[in-house]
Amino acid sequence: MSDERLTGVEAREWPLWEVFIRSRRGLSHQHVGSLHAPDAAMALRNARDIYTRRSEGVSIWVVPAAAIVASSPDEKDSFFDPAADKAYRHPTFYDIPAEVKHL
Amino acid sequence: MSEDTTREAEFQALIDGDERIEPRDWMPEGYRKSLVRQIAQHAHSEIIGMQPEGNWITRAPSLRRKAILMAKVQDEAGHGLYLYSAAETLGVDRADLLDLLHAGKQKYSSIFNYPTLTWADMGAIGWLVDGAAIVNQVPICRCSYGPYARAMVRICKEESFHQRQGFEILYTLSHGTPEQKAMAQDAVDRWWWPSLMMFGPPDDQSPNSAQSMAWKIKRFSNDELRQKFVDMTVPQSEVLGLTLPDPDLRWNDETGHYDFGAIDWSEFFEVLKGNGPCNRARMEHRVRAHEDGAWVREAASAYAEKQRARATAGAA
């Protein structure tokens, strides 16, 4: 996603867009794939034709792939370390007498 | 341990644990190359596969059949795009893949080098070709590479309609006039053997299979999938009231499978080499369509550029 792509008429390929779809009200948008399009309006139309041919969505987001900042898989251990030793953040960490209900 | 050995071990641990590999993970170069080759070939097959059926859109026998056939051909285009998008997560460009296809340096499925001579071919392609594709593709939904597996889930959901509409075409023809039934039988006779060849060469002659299975890109061998397809399809042919063109085809009580006759692999390798009935026509049409579409791509780019310039000027 860090690739530099040319924009404009001289580009060999249109910019890449990531597509997110809300399948129905009450659910969040979910990533479904990507596509190439010259601009946002075409990206939306193409996303409709490619990813919702069977009413899979009620709302579409398209995001320039180049605009996405991602964590690096190389530092996955150190990056997510802070959460690893905090078991007390989970309810199962606590000892509660068996006779206590609704807690 | 060197850094590469550690990474290789981590990669293998993910594969062995039936976890998925995702785009930005480290992966062996061979794994990446293998996937690019397979996904590109798969994507090319989808878009070349639009041609044999596109051939019958204007001559579909009713508006219902025409609307269905257009939706199916549009699906093939969509499947191609899902797959090119999955291939691009491996660091290749779609434009480069299309160049390789047009230069004959990447392949597409040989099945699309056969002609569609009659309307019944639309039925036989849906029932047999898409049926074989489904048997091939369902295990790829569990492929070790995440984006390919996810694309395949979408594709398999949609293929099911393709196969059923094909079966319905053949069922209608085989229960129609004697001429219609003969047309259906002729189509099945021509598509049966090429469909069996879609699973690829026998296991002992399939050069890439063992490594692909070890990497869990492939889950079953060519021969296993072919047998599965035969076992599923023979009972369906009985419902259609059509025969399959193989005198050696019979149920084997001992193995619990259908035995079938020897496949003529010389035909397969000839078609693969470019000597099938339609290889040249398919490639010429593909290249022409791409070149004829250049002005549309340029116009869309120019329009987008103009809109951007206007927005910038308006903001200034």
PDB file of N, CA and C in Angstrom, chain B residues 255-309:
ATOM      1  N   THR B 255     -14.569 -49.685  -5.058  1.00  0.00           N
ATOM      2  CA  THR B 255     -13.934 -48.414  -4.708  1.00  0.00           C
ATOM      3  C   THR B 255     -14.950 -47.384  -4.205  1.00  0.00           C
ATOM      4  N   GLY B 256     -16.236 -47.611  -4.552  1.00  0.00           N
ATOM      5  CA  GLY B 256     -17.246 -46.613  -4.197  1.00  0.00           C
ATOM      6  C   GLY B 256     -17.176 -45.386  -5.090  1.00  0.00           C
ATOM      7  N   HIS B 257     -16.557 -45.535  -6.249  1.00  0.00           N
ATOM      8  CA  HIS B 257     -16.440 -44.419  -7.203  1.00  0.00           C
ATOM      9  C   HIS B 257     -16.777 -44.923  -8.600  1.00  0.00           C
ATOM     10  N   TYR B 258     -16.979 -43.945  -9.520  1.00  0.00           N
ATOM     11  CA  TYR B 258     -17.134 -44.321 -10.924  1.00  0.00           C
ATOM     12  C   TYR B 258     -15.753 -44.526 -11.545  1.00  0.00           C
ATOM     13  N   ASP B 259     -15.602 -45.622 -12.306  1.00  0.00           N
ATOM     14  CA  ASP B 259     -14.411 -45.781 -13.148  1.00  0.00           C
ATOM     15  C   ASP B 259     -14.682 -45.024 -14.434  1.00  0.00           C
ATOM     16  N   PHE B 260     -13.651 -44.430 -14.984  1.00  0.00           N
ATOM     17  CA  PHE B 260     -13.834 -43.795 -16.299  1.00  0.00           C
ATOM     18  C   PHE B 260     -12.646 -44.076 -17.200  1.00  0.00           C
ATOM     19  N   GLY B 261     -12.853 -43.852 -18.504  1.00  0.00           N
ATOM     20  CA  GLY B 261     -11.860 -44.222 -19.513  1.00  0.00           C
ATOM     21  C   GLY B 261     -10.635 -43.323 -19.499  1.00  0.00           C
ATOM     22  N   ALA B 262      -9.632 -43.713 -20.292  1.00  0.00           N
ATOM     23  CA  ALA B 262      -8.380 -42.954 -20.346  1.00  0.00           C
ATOM     24  C   ALA B 262      -8.601 -41.619 -21.046  1.00  0.00           C
ATOM     25  N   ILE B 263      -8.006 -40.586 -20.494  1.00  0.00           N
ATOM     26  CA  ILE B 263      -8.105 -39.237 -21.074  1.00  0.00           C
ATOM     27  C   ILE B 263      -7.018 -39.073 -22.131  1.00  0.00           C
ATOM     28  N   ASP B 264      -7.385 -38.449 -23.249  1.00  0.00           N
ATOM     29  CA  ASP B 264      -6.411 -38.227 -24.329  1.00  0.00           C
ATOM     30  C   ASP B 264      -5.572 -36.986 -24.004  1.00  0.00           C
ATOM     31  N   TRP B 265      -4.471 -37.200 -23.284  1.00  0.00           N
ATOM     32  CA  TRP B 265      -3.667 -36.051 -22.843  1.00  0.00           C
ATOM     33  C   TRP B 265      -2.923 -35.389 -23.987  1.00  0.00           C
ATOM     34  N   SER B 266      -2.775 -36.090 -25.107  1.00  0.00           N
ATOM     35  CA  SER B 266      -2.092 -35.440 -26.235  1.00  0.00           C
ATOM     36  C   SER B 266      -2.932 -34.246 -26.702  1.00  0.00           C
ATOM     37  N   GLU B 267      -4.272 -34.393 -26.644  1.00  0.00           N
ATOM     38  CA  GLU B 267      -5.136 -33.274 -27.021  1.00  0.00           C
ATOM     39  C   GLU B 267      -4.923 -32.095 -26.075  1.00  0.00           C
ATOM     40  N   PHE B 268      -4.899 -32.402 -24.772  1.00  0.00           N
ATOM     41  CA  PHE B 268      -4.703 -31.354 -23.759  1.00  0.00           C
ATOM     42  C   PHE B 268      -3.416 -30.571 -24.021  1.00  0.00           C
ATOM     43  N   PHE B 269      -2.318 -31.301 -24.243  1.00  0.00           N
ATOM     44  CA  PHE B 269      -1.028 -30.621 -24.409  1.00  0.00           C
ATOM     45  C   PHE B 269      -0.957 -29.855 -25.734  1.00  0.00           C
ATOM     46  N   GLU B 270      -1.667 -30.351 -26.749  1.00  0.00           N
ATOM     47  CA  GLU B 270      -1.737 -29.615 -28.018  1.00  0.00           C
ATOM     48  C   GLU B 270      -2.450 -28.276 -27.812  1.00  0.00           C
ATOM     49  N   VAL B 271      -3.600 -28.319 -27.110  1.00  0.00           N
ATOM     50  CA  VAL B 271      -4.360 -27.089 -26.881  1.00  0.00           C
ATOM     51  C   VAL B 271      -3.537 -26.118 -26.034  1.00  0.00           C
ATOM     52  N   LEU B 272      -2.829 -26.679 -25.048  1.00  0.00           N
ATOM     53  CA  LEU B 272      -1.987 -25.875 -24.163  1.00  0.00           C
ATOM     54  C   LEU B 272      -0.877 -25.173 -24.946  1.00  0.00           C
ATOM     55  N   LYS B 273      -0.364 -25.875 -25.963  1.00  0.00           N
ATOM     56  CA  LYS B 273       0.719 -25.313 -26.777  1.00  0.00           C
ATOM     57  C   LYS B 273       0.216 -24.220 -27.713  1.00  0.00           C
ATOM     58  N   GLY B 274      -1.097 -24.100 -27.823  1.00  0.00           N
ATOM     59  CA  GLY B 274      -1.646 -23.051 -28.690  1.00  0.00           C
ATOM     60  C   GLY B 274      -2.347 -23.591 -29.917  1.00  0.00           C
ATOM     61  N   ASN B 275      -2.483 -24.919 -30.000  1.00  0.00           N
ATOM     62  CA  ASN B 275      -3.050 -25.512 -31.205  1.00  0.00           C
ATOM     63  C   ASN B 275      -4.494 -25.983 -31.042  1.00  0.00           C
ATOM     64  N   GLY B 276      -5.224 -25.396 -30.092  1.00  0.00           N
ATOM     65  CA  GLY B 276      -6.643 -25.716 -29.961  1.00  0.00           C
ATOM     66  C   GLY B 276      -7.425 -25.006 -31.048  1.00  0.00           C
ATOM     67  N   PRO B 277      -8.743 -25.310 -31.149  1.00  0.00           N
ATOM     68  CA  PRO B 277      -9.536 -24.732 -32.235  1.00  0.00           C
ATOM     69  C   PRO B 277      -9.618 -23.201 -32.180  1.00  0.00           C
ATOM     70  N   CYS B 278      -9.571 -22.591 -30.989  1.00  0.00           N
ATOM     71  CA  CYS B 278      -9.832 -21.144 -30.910  1.00  0.00           C
ATOM     72  C   CYS B 278      -8.719 -20.326 -30.248  1.00  0.00           C
ATOM     73  N   ASN B 279      -7.545 -20.913 -29.995  1.00  0.00           N
ATOM     74  CA  ASN B 279      -6.512 -20.157 -29.263  1.00  0.00           C
ATOM     75  C   ASN B 279      -6.260 -18.778 -29.881  1.00  0.00           C
ATOM     76  N   ARG B 280      -6.052 -18.777 -31.209  1.00  0.00           N
ATOM     77  CA  ARG B 280      -5.692 -17.500 -31.849  1.00  0.00           C
ATOM     78  C   ARG B 280      -6.827 -16.510 -31.803  1.00  0.00           C
ATOM     79  N   ALA B 281      -8.047 -17.016 -32.065  1.00  0.00           N
ATOM     80  CA  ALA B 281      -9.207 -16.124 -32.063  1.00  0.00           C
ATOM     81  C   ALA B 281      -9.397 -15.490 -30.684  1.00  0.00           C
ATOM     82  N   ARG B 282      -9.219 -16.282 -29.612  1.00  0.00           N
ATOM     83  CA  ARG B 282      -9.410 -15.748 -28.261  1.00  0.00           C
ATOM     84  C   ARG B 282      -8.414 -14.638 -27.968  1.00  0.00           C
ATOM     85  N   MET B 283      -7.149 -14.869 -28.297  1.00  0.00           N
ATOM     86  CA  MET B 283      -6.127 -13.874 -27.994  1.00  0.00           C
ATOM     87  C   MET B 283      -6.293 -12.624 -28.852  1.00  0.00           C
ATOM     88  N   GLU B 284      -6.607 -12.835 -30.140  1.00  0.00           N
ATOM     89  CA  GLU B 284      -6.799 -11.675 -31.019  1.00  0.00           C
ATOM     90  C   GLU B 284      -7.952 -10.814 -30.517  1.00  0.00           C
ATOM     91  N   HIS B 285      -9.041 -11.478 -30.124  1.00  0.00           N
ATOM     92  CA  HIS B 285     -10.201 -10.736 -29.649  1.00  0.00           C
ATOM     93  C   HIS B 285      -9.866  -9.971 -28.372  1.00  0.00           C
ATOM     94  N   ARG B 286      -9.147 -10.641 -27.475  1.00  0.00           N
ATOM     95  CA  ARG B 286      -8.771 -10.035 -26.189  1.00  0.00           C
ATOM     96  C   ARG B 286      -7.913  -8.781 -26.402  1.00  0.00           C
ATOM     97  N   VAL B 287      -6.895  -8.913 -27.272  1.00  0.00           N
ATOM     98  CA  VAL B 287      -5.989  -7.782 -27.518  1.00  0.00           C
ATOM     99  C   VAL B 287      -6.756  -6.646 -28.201  1.00  0.00           C
ATOM    100  N   ARG B 288      -7.602  -7.005 -29.162  1.00  0.00           N
ATOM    101  CA  ARG B 288      -8.380  -5.977 -29.863  1.00  0.00           C
ATOM    102  C   ARG B 288      -9.298  -5.234 -28.892  1.00  0.00           C
ATOM    103  N   ALA B 289      -9.981  -5.982 -28.034  1.00  0.00           N
ATOM    104  CA  ALA B 289     -10.896  -5.352 -27.080  1.00  0.00           C
ATOM    105  C   ALA B 289     -10.117  -4.390 -26.186  1.00  0.00           C
ATOM    106  N   HIS B 290      -8.915  -4.807 -25.774  1.00  0.00           N
ATOM    107  CA  HIS B 290      -8.096  -3.960 -24.899  1.00  0.00           C
ATOM    108  C   HIS B 290      -7.667  -2.694 -25.621  1.00  0.00           C
ATOM    109  N   GLU B 291      -7.227  -2.851 -26.861  1.00  0.00           N
ATOM    110  CA  GLU B 291      -6.756  -1.684 -27.623  1.00  0.00           C
ATOM    111  C   GLU B 291      -7.915  -0.765 -27.994  1.00  0.00           C
ATOM    112  N   ASP B 292      -9.053  -1.363 -28.393  1.00  0.00           N
ATOM    113  CA  ASP B 292     -10.212  -0.544 -28.741  1.00  0.00           C
ATOM    114  C   ASP B 292     -10.745   0.218 -27.529  1.00  0.00           C
ATOM    115  N   GLY B 293     -10.473  -0.295 -26.344  1.00  0.00           N
ATOM    116  CA  GLY B 293     -10.965   0.371 -25.132  1.00  0.00           C
ATOM    117  C   GLY B 293     -10.037   1.463 -24.632  1.00  0.00           C
ATOM    118  N   ALA B 294      -8.894   1.647 -25.298  1.00  0.00           N
ATOM    119  CA  ALA B 294      -7.894   2.603 -24.796  1.00  0.00           C
ATOM    120  C   ALA B 294      -8.473   4.011 -24.688  1.00  0.00           C
ATOM    121  N   TRP B 295      -9.278   4.403 -25.670  1.00  0.00           N
ATOM    122  CA  TRP B 295      -9.791   5.782 -25.641  1.00  0.00           C
ATOM    123  C   TRP B 295     -10.738   5.998 -24.456  1.00  0.00           C
ATOM    124  N   VAL B 296     -11.437   4.929 -24.026  1.00  0.00           N
ATOM    125  CA  VAL B 296     -12.345   5.065 -22.884  1.00  0.00           C
ATOM    126  C   VAL B 296     -11.522   5.320 -21.618  1.00  0.00           C
ATOM    127  N   ARG B 297     -10.422   4.544 -21.486  1.00  0.00           N
ATOM    128  CA  ARG B 297      -9.564   4.727 -20.314  1.00  0.00           C
ATOM    129  C   ARG B 297      -8.925   6.115 -20.321  1.00  0.00           C
ATOM    130  N   GLU B 298      -8.494   6.553 -21.504  1.00  0.00           N
ATOM    131  CA  GLU B 298      -7.875   7.882 -21.597  1.00  0.00           C
ATOM    132  C   GLU B 298      -8.884   8.972 -21.286  1.00  0.00           C
ATOM    133  N   ALA B 299     -10.120   8.816 -21.808  1.00  0.00           N
ATOM    134  CA  ALA B 299     -11.146   9.830 -21.570  1.00  0.00           C
ATOM    135  C   ALA B 299     -11.476   9.916 -20.082  1.00  0.00           C
ATOM    136  N   ALA B 300     -11.574   8.769 -19.407  1.00  0.00           N
ATOM    137  CA  ALA B 300     -11.890   8.770 -17.975  1.00  0.00           C
ATOM    138  C   ALA B 300     -10.766   9.451 -17.187  1.00  0.00           C
ATOM    139  N   SER B 301      -9.528   9.180 -17.580  1.00  0.00           N
ATOM    140  CA  SER B 301      -8.392   9.814 -16.905  1.00  0.00           C
ATOM    141  C   SER B 301      -8.405  11.318 -17.137  1.00  0.00           C
ATOM    142  N   ALA B 302      -8.659  11.717 -18.399  1.00  0.00           N
ATOM    143  CA  ALA B 302      -8.653  13.146 -18.725  1.00  0.00           C
ATOM    144  C   ALA B 302      -9.765  13.863 -17.966  1.00  0.00           C
ATOM    145  N   TYR B 303     -10.940  13.225 -17.873  1.00  0.00           N
ATOM    146  CA  TYR B 303     -12.062  13.835 -17.160  1.00  0.00           C
ATOM    147  C   TYR B 303     -11.730  13.994 -15.678  1.00  0.00           C
ATOM    148  N   ALA B 304     -11.159  12.940 -15.101  1.00  0.00           N
ATOM    149  CA  ALA B 304     -10.787  12.989 -13.689  1.00  0.00           C
ATOM    150  C   ALA B 304      -9.770  14.107 -13.448  1.00  0.00           C
ATOM    151  N   GLU B 305      -8.823  14.221 -14.379  1.00  0.00           N
ATOM    152  CA  GLU B 305      -7.782  15.257 -14.264  1.00  0.00           C
ATOM    153  C   GLU B 305      -8.413  16.649 -14.323  1.00  0.00           C
ATOM    154  N   LYS B 306      -9.363  16.825 -15.233  1.00  0.00           N
ATOM    155  CA  LYS B 306     -10.039  18.125 -15.380  1.00  0.00           C
ATOM    156  C   LYS B 306     -10.805  18.477 -14.111  1.00  0.00           C
ATOM    157  N   GLN B 307     -11.515  17.460 -13.549  1.00  0.00           N
ATOM    158  CA  GLN B 307     -12.278  17.712 -12.318  1.00  0.00           C
ATOM    159  C   GLN B 307     -11.346  18.113 -11.183  1.00  0.00           C
ATOM    160  N   ARG B 308     -10.181  17.432 -11.111  1.00  0.00           N
ATOM    161  CA  ARG B 308      -9.209  17.748 -10.057  1.00  0.00           C
ATOM    162  C   ARG B 308      -8.694  19.180 -10.214  1.00  0.00           C
ATOM    163  N   ALA B 309      -8.396  19.537 -11.466  1.00  0.00           N
ATOM    164  CA  ALA B 309      -7.874  20.877 -11.742  1.00  0.00           C
ATOM    165  C   ALA B 309      -8.901  21.931 -11.354  1.00  0.00           C
TER     166      ALA B 309
END
